[in-house]
Short mmCIF file of C-alpha atoms and ligand atoms in Angstrom, two decimals:
data_model
loop_
_atom_site.label_atom_id
_atom_site.label_comp_id
_atom_site.label_asym_id
_atom_site.label_seq_id
_atom_site.Cartn_x
_atom_site.Cartn_y
_atom_site.Cartn_z
CA UNK Q 1 -22.53 4.75 20.58
CA UNK Q 2 -19.10 6.46 20.52
CA UNK Q 3 -18.01 9.24 22.86
CA UNK Q 4 -21.58 9.50 24.08
CA UNK Q 5 -22.89 10.36 20.60
CA UNK Q 6 -25.00 7.99 18.52
CA UNK Q 7 -23.68 7.41 14.98
CA UNK Q 8 -25.11 5.80 11.89
CA UNK Q 9 -22.23 4.14 10.16
CA UNK Q 10 -21.84 3.59 6.48
CA UNK Q 11 -22.47 -0.05 5.56
CA UNK Q 12 -19.41 -1.95 4.38
CA UNK Q 13 -19.86 -3.22 0.82
CA UNK Q 14 -16.96 -5.40 -0.21
CA UNK Q 15 -16.34 -8.59 -2.09
CA UNK Q 16 -13.65 -11.26 -2.17
CA UNK Q 17 -15.16 -13.71 -4.63
CA UNK Q 18 -13.47 -17.08 -4.79
CA UNK Q 19 -12.12 -18.29 -8.10
CA UNK Q 20 -13.83 -21.25 -9.80
CA UNK Q 21 -12.18 -24.58 -9.03
CA UNK Q 22 -10.79 -25.12 -12.56
CA UNK Q 23 -8.99 -21.75 -12.37
CA UNK Q 24 -7.28 -22.79 -9.14
CA UNK Q 25 -6.35 -26.16 -10.63
CA UNK Q 26 -4.81 -24.56 -13.72
CA UNK Q 27 -3.04 -21.94 -11.59
CA UNK Q 28 -1.36 -24.56 -9.40
CA UNK Q 29 -0.58 -26.63 -12.49
CA UNK Q 30 1.08 -23.58 -14.01
CA UNK Q 31 3.28 -23.11 -10.97
CA UNK Q 32 3.97 -26.85 -10.72
CA UNK Q 33 5.15 -26.89 -14.33
CA UNK Q 34 7.31 -23.82 -13.78
CA UNK Q 35 8.78 -25.47 -10.69
CA UNK Q 36 9.54 -28.71 -12.54
CA UNK Q 37 11.29 -26.81 -15.32
CA UNK Q 38 13.05 -24.80 -12.61
CA UNK Q 39 14.53 -27.95 -11.06
CA UNK Q 40 15.55 -29.18 -14.48
CA UNK Q 41 17.26 -25.88 -15.29
CA UNK Q 42 18.97 -25.76 -11.88
CA UNK Q 43 20.29 -29.24 -12.69
CA UNK Q 44 21.64 -27.95 -16.02
CA UNK Q 45 23.18 -24.94 -14.24
CA UNK Q 46 24.84 -27.18 -11.66
CA UNK Q 47 26.55 -29.03 -14.47
CA UNK Q 48 27.54 -25.77 -16.18
CA UNK Q 49 25.35 -26.51 -19.23
CA UNK Q 50 23.21 -23.41 -18.71
CA UNK Q 51 24.46 -20.04 -17.50
CA UNK Q 52 22.83 -18.54 -14.42
CA UNK Q 53 23.24 -14.86 -13.62
CA UNK Q 54 21.55 -14.99 -10.24
CA UNK Q 55 23.55 -14.81 -7.00
CA UNK Q 56 25.13 -18.24 -6.50
CA UNK Q 57 26.98 -19.97 -3.69
CA UNK Q 58 30.74 -19.49 -3.94
CA UNK Q 59 32.80 -22.63 -4.54
CA UNK Q 60 35.13 -21.97 -1.59
CA UNK Q 61 32.10 -21.80 0.73
CA UNK Q 62 30.79 -25.22 -0.13
CA UNK Q 63 31.09 -26.36 3.51
CA UNK Q 64 28.87 -23.51 4.71
CA UNK Q 65 25.13 -23.60 5.09
CA UNK Q 66 23.82 -22.36 1.71
CA UNK Q 67 23.07 -18.64 1.71
CA UNK Q 68 20.73 -18.45 -1.27
CA UNK Q 69 18.93 -21.72 -1.11
CA UNK Q 70 15.34 -21.11 -0.25
CA UNK Q 71 12.09 -21.32 -2.16
CA UNK Q 72 11.83 -17.58 -2.77
CA UNK Q 73 15.22 -17.54 -4.49
CA UNK Q 74 14.31 -20.59 -6.51
CA UNK Q 75 11.05 -18.88 -7.47
CA UNK Q 76 12.78 -15.65 -8.49
CA UNK Q 77 15.48 -17.45 -10.48
CA UNK Q 78 13.14 -19.74 -12.37
CA UNK Q 79 9.71 -18.17 -12.57
CA UNK Q 80 9.84 -14.46 -11.74
CA UNK Q 81 12.81 -13.78 -14.00
CA UNK Q 82 10.88 -14.98 -17.04
CA UNK Q 83 8.28 -12.24 -16.62
CA UNK Q 84 10.47 -9.66 -14.89
CA UNK Q 85 10.08 -7.14 -17.72
CA UNK Q 86 6.67 -6.24 -16.26
CA UNK Q 87 8.11 -4.85 -13.03
CA UNK Q 88 10.20 -1.79 -12.17
CA UNK Q 89 9.72 -0.22 -15.56
CA UNK Q 90 11.73 3.03 -15.58
CA UNK Q 91 9.56 6.11 -15.88
CA UNK Q 92 10.85 9.46 -17.07
CA UNK Q 93 8.09 11.90 -16.22
CA UNK Q 94 6.04 12.83 -13.18
CA UNK Q 95 3.42 10.26 -12.12
CA UNK Q 96 0.54 12.20 -13.68
CA UNK Q 97 -2.51 10.55 -15.25
CA UNK Q 98 -0.37 10.07 -18.36
CA UNK Q 99 3.35 9.45 -18.14
CA UNK Q 100 6.40 8.47 -20.20
CA UNK Q 101 8.13 5.11 -19.97
CA UNK Q 102 11.67 4.37 -21.11
CA UNK Q 103 11.69 1.46 -23.52
CA UNK Q 104 14.03 -1.37 -22.59
CA UNK Q 105 14.77 -4.79 -24.02
CA UNK Q 106 16.58 -7.84 -22.75
CA UNK Q 107 19.10 -9.88 -24.75
CA UNK Q 108 19.44 -12.59 -22.10
CA UNK Q 109 15.92 -13.64 -21.19
CA UNK Q 110 15.34 -10.88 -18.61
CA UNK Q 111 18.50 -11.32 -16.56
CA UNK Q 112 19.60 -7.85 -17.66
CA UNK Q 113 17.96 -5.00 -19.57
CA UNK Q 114 19.22 -2.51 -22.13
CA UNK Q 115 17.61 0.84 -22.91
CA UNK Q 116 16.79 1.37 -26.57
CA UNK Q 117 16.81 5.17 -26.17
CA UNK Q 118 13.14 5.36 -27.16
CA UNK Q 119 10.50 6.87 -24.91
CA UNK Q 120 6.97 5.44 -24.89
CA UNK Q 121 5.04 8.68 -24.55
CA UNK Q 122 1.63 9.41 -23.07
CA UNK Q 123 1.00 6.05 -21.43
CA UNK Q 124 -2.15 6.10 -19.27
CA UNK Q 125 -0.94 5.70 -15.71
CA UNK Q 126 -3.05 3.19 -13.75
CA UNK Q 127 -0.36 2.34 -11.23
CA UNK Q 128 0.65 5.40 -9.19
CA UNK Q 129 -0.58 6.35 -5.74
CA UNK Q 130 -1.11 9.86 -7.09
CA UNK Q 131 -4.76 9.60 -6.02
CA UNK Q 132 -5.60 13.29 -6.15
CA UNK Q 133 -3.31 14.16 -9.04
CA UNK Q 134 -1.19 16.44 -6.82
CA UNK Q 135 2.09 14.70 -7.60
CA UNK Q 136 2.57 16.45 -10.91
CA UNK Q 137 5.55 18.38 -12.18
CA UNK Q 138 6.17 22.02 -11.47
CA UNK Q 139 3.50 24.47 -12.49
CA UNK Q 140 2.38 27.87 -11.24
CA UNK Q 141 0.38 26.38 -8.37
CA UNK Q 142 3.64 25.03 -6.96
CA UNK Q 143 5.27 28.46 -6.93
CA UNK Q 144 5.25 28.53 -3.11
CA UNK Q 145 7.31 25.33 -3.08
CA UNK Q 146 9.89 27.02 -5.29
CA UNK Q 147 9.90 30.09 -3.02
CA UNK Q 148 10.49 27.93 0.05
CA UNK Q 149 13.28 26.08 -1.74
CA UNK Q 150 14.97 29.41 -2.47
CA UNK Q 151 14.45 30.76 1.04
CA UNK Q 152 15.32 27.64 3.08
CA UNK Q 153 17.39 25.38 0.81
CA UNK Q 154 16.81 21.65 0.66
CA UNK Q 155 18.46 20.14 3.70
CA UNK Q 156 17.98 20.82 7.39
CA UNK Q 157 21.09 18.99 8.61
CA UNK Q 158 19.80 18.53 12.13
CA UNK Q 159 17.22 16.51 14.03
CA UNK Q 160 13.91 17.83 15.32
CA UNK Q 161 15.18 17.73 18.90
CA UNK Q 162 18.36 19.65 18.18
CA UNK Q 163 18.28 22.57 15.74
CA UNK Q 164 16.11 21.05 13.07
CA UNK Q 165 12.68 22.39 13.98
CA UNK Q 166 11.73 25.13 11.53
CA UNK Q 167 8.70 27.38 11.38
CA UNK Q 168 7.64 25.37 8.31
CA UNK Q 169 7.41 22.22 10.44
CA UNK Q 170 5.35 24.02 13.05
CA UNK Q 171 3.06 25.45 10.37
CA UNK Q 172 2.64 22.02 8.80
CA UNK Q 173 1.95 20.28 12.11
CA UNK Q 174 -0.69 22.82 13.09
CA UNK Q 175 -2.30 22.41 9.68
CA UNK Q 176 -2.31 18.59 9.87
CA UNK Q 177 -3.94 18.76 13.32
CA UNK Q 178 -6.55 21.19 12.00
CA UNK Q 179 -7.20 19.06 8.92
CA UNK Q 180 -7.71 15.92 11.00
CA UNK Q 181 -9.60 17.77 13.70
CA UNK Q 182 -7.34 16.55 16.49
CA UNK Q 183 -5.35 18.30 19.22
CA UNK Q 184 -1.85 17.90 17.80
CA UNK Q 185 0.31 16.28 15.12
CA UNK Q 186 3.97 15.62 14.50
CA UNK Q 187 5.54 15.11 11.08
CA UNK Q 188 8.46 12.88 10.11
CA UNK Q 189 10.68 12.82 7.03
CA UNK Q 190 9.68 9.33 5.95
CA UNK Q 191 6.39 7.44 6.04
CA UNK Q 192 8.07 4.07 6.55
CA UNK Q 193 10.07 5.37 9.50
CA UNK Q 194 6.97 6.99 11.00
CA UNK Q 195 5.68 3.49 11.65
CA UNK Q 196 8.89 1.62 12.28
CA UNK Q 197 10.32 4.23 14.69
CA UNK Q 198 7.19 5.32 16.57
CA UNK Q 199 5.60 1.98 17.40
CA UNK Q 200 8.67 1.07 19.52
CA UNK Q 201 8.22 4.38 21.38
CA UNK Q 202 4.67 3.42 22.31
CA UNK Q 203 4.96 -0.24 23.27
CA UNK Q 204 7.69 -2.56 24.49
CA UNK Q 205 8.37 -5.72 26.47
CA UNK Q 206 5.30 -6.87 28.41
CA UNK Q 207 2.95 -5.22 25.90
CA UNK Q 208 0.84 -7.01 23.33
CA UNK Q 209 0.39 -5.98 19.70
CA UNK Q 210 -2.57 -7.34 17.76
CA UNK Q 211 -1.75 -6.84 14.11
CA UNK Q 212 -3.86 -7.41 10.99
CA UNK Q 213 -2.27 -10.17 8.87
CA UNK Q 214 -2.07 -7.87 5.83
CA UNK Q 215 -0.38 -4.92 7.53
CA UNK Q 216 2.36 -3.09 5.65
CA UNK Q 217 6.01 -4.02 6.30
CA UNK Q 218 6.65 -0.72 8.09
CA UNK Q 219 4.06 -1.67 10.71
CA UNK Q 220 5.45 -5.19 10.95
CA UNK Q 221 8.99 -3.88 11.40
CA UNK Q 222 7.87 -1.34 14.01
CA UNK Q 223 6.06 -4.08 15.90
CA UNK Q 224 9.10 -6.36 15.82
CA UNK Q 225 11.53 -3.63 16.85
CA UNK Q 226 9.34 -2.75 19.83
CA UNK Q 227 10.03 -6.07 21.56
CA UNK Q 228 6.33 -6.43 22.36
CA UNK Q 229 4.60 -9.78 21.88
CA UNK Q 230 2.87 -9.85 18.49
CA UNK Q 231 -0.26 -11.80 17.65
CA UNK Q 232 -1.72 -11.65 14.18
CA UNK Q 233 -5.43 -11.65 13.45
CA UNK Q 234 -7.12 -12.58 10.18
CA UNK Q 235 -7.58 -9.70 7.80
CA UNK Q 236 -10.37 -7.38 8.95
CA UNK Q 237 -11.86 -10.28 10.93
CA UNK Q 238 -13.37 -8.77 14.05
CA UNK Q 239 -14.41 -12.15 15.45
CA UNK Q 240 -10.82 -13.33 15.37
CA UNK Q 241 -9.66 -10.02 16.84
CA UNK Q 242 -12.19 -10.29 19.67
CA UNK Q 243 -11.02 -13.81 20.47
CA UNK Q 244 -7.43 -12.62 20.73
CA UNK Q 245 -8.46 -9.65 22.86
CA UNK Q 246 -10.53 -11.82 25.16
CA UNK Q 247 -7.74 -14.37 25.56
CA UNK Q 248 -5.26 -11.59 26.22
CA UNK Q 249 -7.40 -10.12 28.97
CA UNK Q 250 -8.23 -13.49 30.55
CA UNK Q 251 -4.86 -15.23 30.38
CA UNK Q 252 -2.46 -12.26 30.45
CA UNK Q 253 1.21 -12.81 29.62
CA UNK Q 254 2.50 -16.33 28.94
CA UNK Q 255 3.90 -18.22 31.95
CA UNK Q 256 3.51 -15.42 34.56
CA UNK Q 257 -0.14 -14.67 33.64
CA UNK Q 258 0.40 -11.09 34.70
CA UNK Q 259 -1.80 -8.62 32.88
CA UNK Q 260 -0.38 -7.13 29.67
CA UNK Q 261 1.01 -3.66 30.26
CA UNK Q 262 -0.76 -2.36 27.15
CA UNK Q 263 -2.60 -3.85 24.21
CA UNK Q 264 -2.19 -2.05 20.88
CA UNK Q 265 -4.24 -2.92 17.80
CA UNK Q 266 -2.47 -2.12 14.50
CA UNK Q 267 -4.55 -1.69 11.35
CA UNK Q 268 -4.49 0.18 8.05
CA UNK Q 269 -7.17 2.44 6.54
CA UNK Q 270 -7.09 0.95 3.03
CA UNK Q 271 -5.15 -2.24 2.39
CA UNK Q 272 -3.16 -1.67 -0.76
CA UNK Q 273 -3.12 -5.26 -2.03
CA UNK Q 274 -6.75 -6.15 -1.27
CA UNK Q 275 -8.48 -2.82 -1.83
CA UNK Q 276 -10.33 -3.42 1.42
CA UNK Q 277 -11.19 -0.76 3.98
CA UNK Q 278 -10.72 -1.30 7.71
CA UNK Q 279 -13.91 -2.26 9.58
CA UNK Q 280 -13.39 0.71 11.83
CA UNK Q 281 -16.69 0.96 13.75
CA UNK Q 282 -16.48 -2.67 14.87
CA UNK Q 283 -12.79 -2.41 15.77
CA UNK Q 284 -13.35 0.79 17.76
CA UNK Q 285 -16.20 -0.91 19.63
CA UNK Q 286 -13.88 -3.82 20.47
CA UNK Q 287 -11.01 -1.65 21.58
CA UNK Q 288 -13.34 0.25 23.89
CA UNK Q 289 -14.81 -2.96 25.25
CA UNK Q 290 -11.41 -4.50 26.05
CA UNK Q 291 -9.64 -1.21 26.89
CA UNK Q 292 -7.02 -1.58 24.18
CA UNK Q 293 -5.40 1.17 22.10
CA UNK Q 294 -5.90 1.57 18.37
CA UNK Q 295 -3.19 2.66 15.89
CA UNK Q 296 -4.36 3.19 12.34
CA UNK Q 297 -2.12 3.72 9.31
CA UNK Q 298 -3.95 5.91 6.82
CA UNK Q 299 -1.23 5.90 4.13
CA UNK Q 300 -3.75 5.15 1.39
CA UNK Q 301 -6.94 6.45 2.96
CA UNK Q 302 -5.93 9.97 3.94
CA UNK Q 303 -6.96 12.32 1.14
CA UNK Q 304 -8.94 9.60 -0.59
CA UNK Q 305 -11.71 8.58 1.81
CA UNK Q 306 -14.54 10.58 3.26
CA UNK Q 307 -16.42 13.45 1.60
CA UNK Q 308 -13.54 15.90 2.20
CA UNK Q 309 -10.62 13.46 2.17
CA UNK Q 310 -10.08 13.30 5.92
CA UNK Q 311 -9.71 9.53 5.87
CA UNK Q 312 -11.57 6.51 7.14
CA UNK Q 313 -12.70 8.22 10.33
CA UNK Q 314 -14.64 10.71 8.23
CA UNK Q 315 -15.72 7.99 5.80
CA UNK Q 316 -17.49 6.13 8.61
CA UNK Q 317 -18.81 9.33 10.17
CA UNK Q 318 -16.83 8.72 13.35
CA UNK Q 319 -15.03 10.99 15.77
CA UNK Q 320 -11.20 11.28 15.40
CA UNK Q 321 -11.00 10.81 19.18
CA UNK Q 322 -12.25 7.24 18.66
CA UNK Q 323 -8.76 6.37 17.38
CA UNK Q 324 -5.80 6.71 19.75
CA UNK Q 325 -3.02 7.04 17.18
CA UNK Q 326 -3.73 8.37 13.69
CA UNK Q 327 -0.81 7.79 11.37
CA UNK Q 328 -0.56 8.66 7.69
CA UNK Q 329 1.90 9.37 4.91
CA UNK Q 330 2.29 12.30 2.55
CA UNK Q 331 3.70 10.22 -0.29
CA UNK Q 332 0.39 9.26 -1.86
CA UNK Q 333 -2.50 11.78 -1.99
CA UNK Q 334 -0.34 14.78 -1.08
CA UNK Q 335 2.25 14.31 -3.84
CA UNK Q 336 5.15 14.71 -1.44
CA UNK Q 337 6.89 12.49 1.11
CA UNK Q 338 7.01 11.91 4.85
CA UNK Q 339 4.51 10.85 7.48
CA UNK Q 340 2.59 12.10 10.50
CA UNK Q 341 1.29 10.92 13.84
CA UNK Q 342 -1.75 12.77 15.13
CA UNK Q 343 -4.07 12.54 18.09
CA UNK Q 344 -4.09 13.87 21.62
CA UNK Q 345 -1.54 16.52 22.60
CA UNK Q 346 -0.01 14.38 25.34
CA UNK Q 347 0.60 11.57 22.82
CA UNK Q 348 2.32 13.89 20.37
CA UNK Q 349 4.37 15.59 23.11
CA UNK Q 350 5.47 12.16 24.32
CA UNK Q 351 6.63 11.23 20.81
CA UNK Q 352 8.47 14.53 20.39
CA UNK Q 353 10.66 13.47 23.31
CA UNK Q 354 10.79 9.69 22.91
CA UNK Q 355 10.59 8.85 19.21
CA UNK Q 356 13.82 7.72 17.58
CA UNK Q 357 12.73 9.68 14.53
CA UNK Q 358 12.65 12.91 16.53
CA UNK Q 359 15.95 12.27 18.26
CA UNK Q 360 18.13 10.69 15.60
CA UNK Q 361 16.71 11.46 12.15
CA UNK Q 362 17.12 14.62 10.12
CA UNK Q 363 13.99 16.74 9.90
CA UNK Q 364 11.74 16.96 6.88
CA UNK Q 365 13.09 19.06 4.03
CA UNK Q 366 11.36 22.52 3.92
CA UNK Q 367 10.22 22.37 0.25
CA UNK Q 368 8.74 18.93 0.97
CA UNK Q 369 6.87 20.43 3.94
CA UNK Q 370 5.66 23.28 1.76
CA UNK Q 371 4.28 20.88 -0.87
CA UNK Q 372 2.26 19.17 1.89
CA UNK Q 373 1.08 22.52 3.25
CA UNK Q 374 0.02 23.50 -0.26
CA UNK Q 375 -1.87 20.20 -0.73
CA UNK Q 376 -3.66 20.39 2.63
CA UNK Q 377 -4.64 24.03 2.09
CA UNK Q 378 -5.95 23.01 -1.33
CA UNK Q 379 -8.01 20.20 0.22
CA UNK Q 380 -9.34 22.45 2.97
CA UNK Q 381 -10.31 25.19 0.52
CA UNK Q 382 -7.80 27.59 2.08
CA UNK Q 383 -6.62 28.53 -1.42
CA UNK Q 384 -9.97 30.25 -1.93
CA UNK Q 385 -11.38 27.52 -4.22
CA UNK Q 386 -13.42 24.35 -3.76
CA UNK Q 387 -11.22 22.43 -6.18
CA UNK Q 388 -9.71 20.30 -3.43
CA UNK Q 389 -13.02 18.83 -2.30
CA UNK Q 390 -14.06 18.48 -5.95
CA UNK Q 391 -11.00 16.32 -6.55
CA UNK Q 392 -11.87 14.06 -3.63
CA UNK Q 393 -15.37 13.70 -5.00
CA UNK Q 394 -14.07 13.14 -8.53
CA UNK Q 395 -11.88 10.36 -7.19
CA UNK Q 396 -14.91 8.73 -5.55
CA UNK Q 397 -16.87 8.96 -8.82
CA UNK Q 398 -13.99 7.59 -10.88
CA UNK Q 399 -13.54 4.75 -8.40
CA UNK Q 400 -17.18 3.67 -8.44
CA UNK Q 401 -17.36 3.91 -12.23
CA UNK Q 402 -14.17 1.93 -12.79
CA UNK Q 403 -15.07 -0.78 -10.28
CA UNK Q 404 -18.64 -1.17 -11.53
CA UNK Q 405 -17.62 -1.45 -15.17
CA UNK Q 406 -15.02 -4.11 -14.36
CA UNK Q 407 -17.61 -6.10 -12.43
CA UNK Q 408 -20.13 -5.78 -15.25
CA UNK Q 409 -17.53 -7.21 -17.62
CA UNK Q 410 -17.24 -10.27 -15.39
CA UNK Q 411 -13.83 -9.86 -13.74
CA UNK Q 412 -13.16 -10.84 -10.15
CA UNK Q 413 -12.44 -7.54 -8.45
CA UNK Q 414 -11.45 -7.48 -4.78
CA UNK Q 415 -12.19 -5.00 -2.07
CA UNK Q 416 -14.55 -2.28 -1.01
CA UNK Q 417 -16.73 -0.53 -3.60
CA UNK Q 418 -15.22 2.79 -2.54
CA UNK Q 419 -11.55 1.91 -2.48
CA UNK Q 420 -9.49 3.61 -5.23
CA UNK Q 421 -7.07 0.68 -5.07
CA UNK Q 422 -8.67 -1.85 -7.40
CA UNK Q 423 -7.19 -5.39 -7.54
CA UNK Q 424 -8.29 -7.47 -10.56
CA UNK Q 425 -7.49 -11.15 -10.10
CA UNK Q 426 -5.37 -12.85 -12.78
CA UNK Q 427 -4.33 -16.05 -10.93
CA UNK Q 428 -2.25 -17.88 -13.56
CA UNK Q 429 1.43 -16.98 -13.84
CA UNK Q 430 1.43 -16.84 -17.64
CA UNK Q 431 -1.48 -14.45 -17.62
CA UNK Q 432 0.26 -11.96 -15.33
CA UNK Q 433 2.87 -11.28 -17.97
CA UNK Q 434 0.51 -11.40 -20.93
CA UNK Q 435 -1.91 -8.96 -19.28
CA UNK Q 436 0.73 -6.32 -18.47
CA UNK Q 437 2.53 -6.67 -21.83
CA UNK Q 438 -0.65 -6.40 -23.90
CA UNK Q 439 -1.80 -3.36 -21.94
CA UNK Q 440 1.54 -1.63 -22.41
CA UNK Q 441 1.22 -2.22 -26.16
CA UNK Q 442 -1.99 -0.24 -25.91
CA UNK Q 443 -0.14 2.47 -23.97
CA UNK Q 444 -1.60 1.62 -20.59
CA UNK Q 445 0.74 1.19 -17.62
CA UNK Q 446 -0.40 -1.17 -14.86
CA UNK Q 447 1.13 -2.73 -11.78
CA UNK Q 448 0.88 -6.50 -11.62
CA UNK Q 449 1.54 -8.30 -8.35
CA UNK Q 450 2.30 -11.93 -7.64
CA UNK Q 451 3.99 -14.19 -5.11
CA UNK Q 452 5.62 -13.43 -2.64
CA UNK Q 453 3.66 -10.14 -2.36
CA UNK Q 454 0.41 -12.12 -2.68
CA UNK Q 455 -0.44 -15.76 -1.94
CA UNK Q 456 0.87 -18.09 -4.67
CA UNK Q 457 -2.54 -18.42 -6.32
CA UNK Q 458 -3.56 -14.80 -5.79
CA UNK Q 459 -1.71 -12.94 -8.56
CA UNK Q 460 -3.46 -9.77 -9.62
CA UNK Q 461 -3.27 -6.48 -11.42
CA UNK Q 462 -3.60 -3.57 -9.03
CA UNK Q 463 -5.09 -0.44 -10.54
CA UNK Q 464 -4.89 2.89 -8.74
CA UNK Q 465 -7.63 5.24 -9.79
CA UNK Q 466 -6.86 8.97 -9.65
CA UNK Q 467 -8.98 12.11 -9.61
CA UNK Q 468 -6.81 13.24 -12.52
CA UNK Q 469 -8.14 10.47 -14.78
CA UNK Q 470 -10.75 11.75 -17.19
CA UNK Q 471 -13.77 9.66 -18.18
CA UNK Q 472 -12.08 9.25 -21.58
CA UNK Q 473 -8.91 7.86 -19.92
CA UNK Q 474 -10.96 5.38 -17.90
CA UNK Q 475 -13.04 4.32 -20.91
CA UNK Q 476 -9.89 3.73 -22.97
CA UNK Q 477 -8.47 1.56 -20.19
CA UNK Q 478 -11.75 -0.32 -19.66
CA UNK Q 479 -12.13 -1.08 -23.37
CA UNK Q 480 -8.58 -2.43 -23.49
CA UNK Q 481 -9.11 -4.55 -20.37
CA UNK Q 482 -12.38 -5.87 -21.80
CA UNK Q 483 -10.67 -6.94 -25.02
CA UNK Q 484 -7.65 -8.47 -23.26
CA UNK Q 485 -9.94 -10.10 -20.70
CA UNK Q 486 -11.70 -11.96 -23.54
CA UNK Q 487 -8.45 -12.85 -25.25
CA UNK Q 488 -6.85 -14.24 -22.07
CA UNK Q 489 -10.14 -15.57 -20.67
CA UNK Q 490 -9.87 -13.62 -17.44
CA UNK Q 491 -13.57 -13.09 -16.79
CA UNK Q 492 -13.89 -15.60 -13.99
CA UNK Q 493 -16.67 -14.03 -11.97
CA UNK Q 494 -19.89 -15.96 -11.40
CA UNK Q 495 -21.56 -12.85 -10.05
CA UNK Q 496 -21.43 -10.82 -13.24
CA UNK Q 497 -23.59 -7.71 -12.81
CA UNK Q 498 -26.02 -6.75 -15.49
C1 LIG T 501 0.30 1.25 4.56
C2 LIG T 501 1.62 1.92 4.35
N1 LIG T 501 2.26 2.45 5.40
C3 LIG T 501 3.45 3.06 5.25
C4 LIG T 501 4.06 3.17 4.02
C5 LIG T 501 5.39 3.82 3.89
O1 LIG T 501 5.23 5.12 3.41
P1 LIG T 501 6.32 5.88 2.55
O2 LIG T 501 6.39 5.19 1.24
O3 LIG T 501 5.76 7.25 2.44
O4 LIG T 501 7.61 5.83 3.29
C6 LIG T 501 3.43 2.63 2.91
C7 LIG T 501 4.05 2.70 1.58
O5 LIG T 501 3.58 2.36 0.58
C8 LIG T 501 2.17 1.99 3.07
O6 LIG T 501 1.52 1.43 2.03
#
């Protein structure tokens, strides 16, 4: 029961299948071998036999504590660099469902790259957060953005609290509040700063933050900057969260045992590395039980979850008032940039006065605001069509289709059945590179992720499904993955669906 109303929540269907033992053994062996060779090559570099282009300690600083000597640097120098061609590939078109990639080669084993001048055209894009396909290049539907650019220019050159509040910001904020069905909203020029600059305005010394272990860096930075005490709970683990909440209420602050001034729970809507969705109903029940506040970052879930794209609150059929601070970004589903905080009017008014982002940062650029206004109106059907909702539903269909086919093929796929972020586990370091390279040969662009962004033995490919993908696009990708999966023996799942 929430806000006096009974709710029937959607069941959470998610899977995090463990890899078979032999896969783990081979994965660690792969890294062990790479590490051994790494030490050998560092030895050769120390003696000047092999050239190293990575940052190195300067000779005249030999009495200082080494600046670059930690495992992550060792890892980058000796393992990551060998497969670096699969990351940061330069793209020269908008992030639509098909995009163009600039071909590059390396003459020195991936230390540096050289462009060949060729463009790899029409690559199927499985890596962008362009979930609703709204981040495409200029066309007639974006005419209003062009008009605003002509009328207002690009820059605002002032902060929100000084002279930088424009009618476009007011219009956007009213629209965001209406879209989310809350009292008020405030927008900021950068999603990252929305978290890192607003959390410190809400909590400080003597407060406690309970943060999911997989929270985004912007949340982590905001929590650290706030000066509050931070305790981390296991990902989406409500038992662990309840234990921390209970301990916090019983024992209070360390040493003095005075009660915490505030307890703030920080979570995300969709976790972009795991494809999992926050267990919102359980977390809301806990926060009500222990009288804590809940801050939820909907960067990936706003626009993508729920029947009309209003995020995880709508997905679970809950009331927006169940969450104290609703945060989201405009850089994914809305094809723009920036972030928002929404909720009760007193919260938003407080942030308008106290947030560093409102006081010290330049306001959002007007054409950027207009692109968000256009996207929200499109989603809300205020453009006179139902295309916005259709896109949200298309995304849900594409997501289920793509996930189910991968599972039928026998891959280990992480996360919630309805998350458009789809991690496919690769595990072994050699396979990360082979998978991405072979797919690019077939004109499919994917994002692969490994240590330190994931645990050492948790390397994966992370697909982002979009409403703009056609069934033909998805089938082409699935066929290629099926073939490469057989070739590289990636079908590790023991729960293969018929
Ligand atoms: C969960 C989460 N929060 C915040 C951000 C930062 O948003 P932006 O990239 O719009 O600055 C990101 C970026 O990917 C994110 O994934």
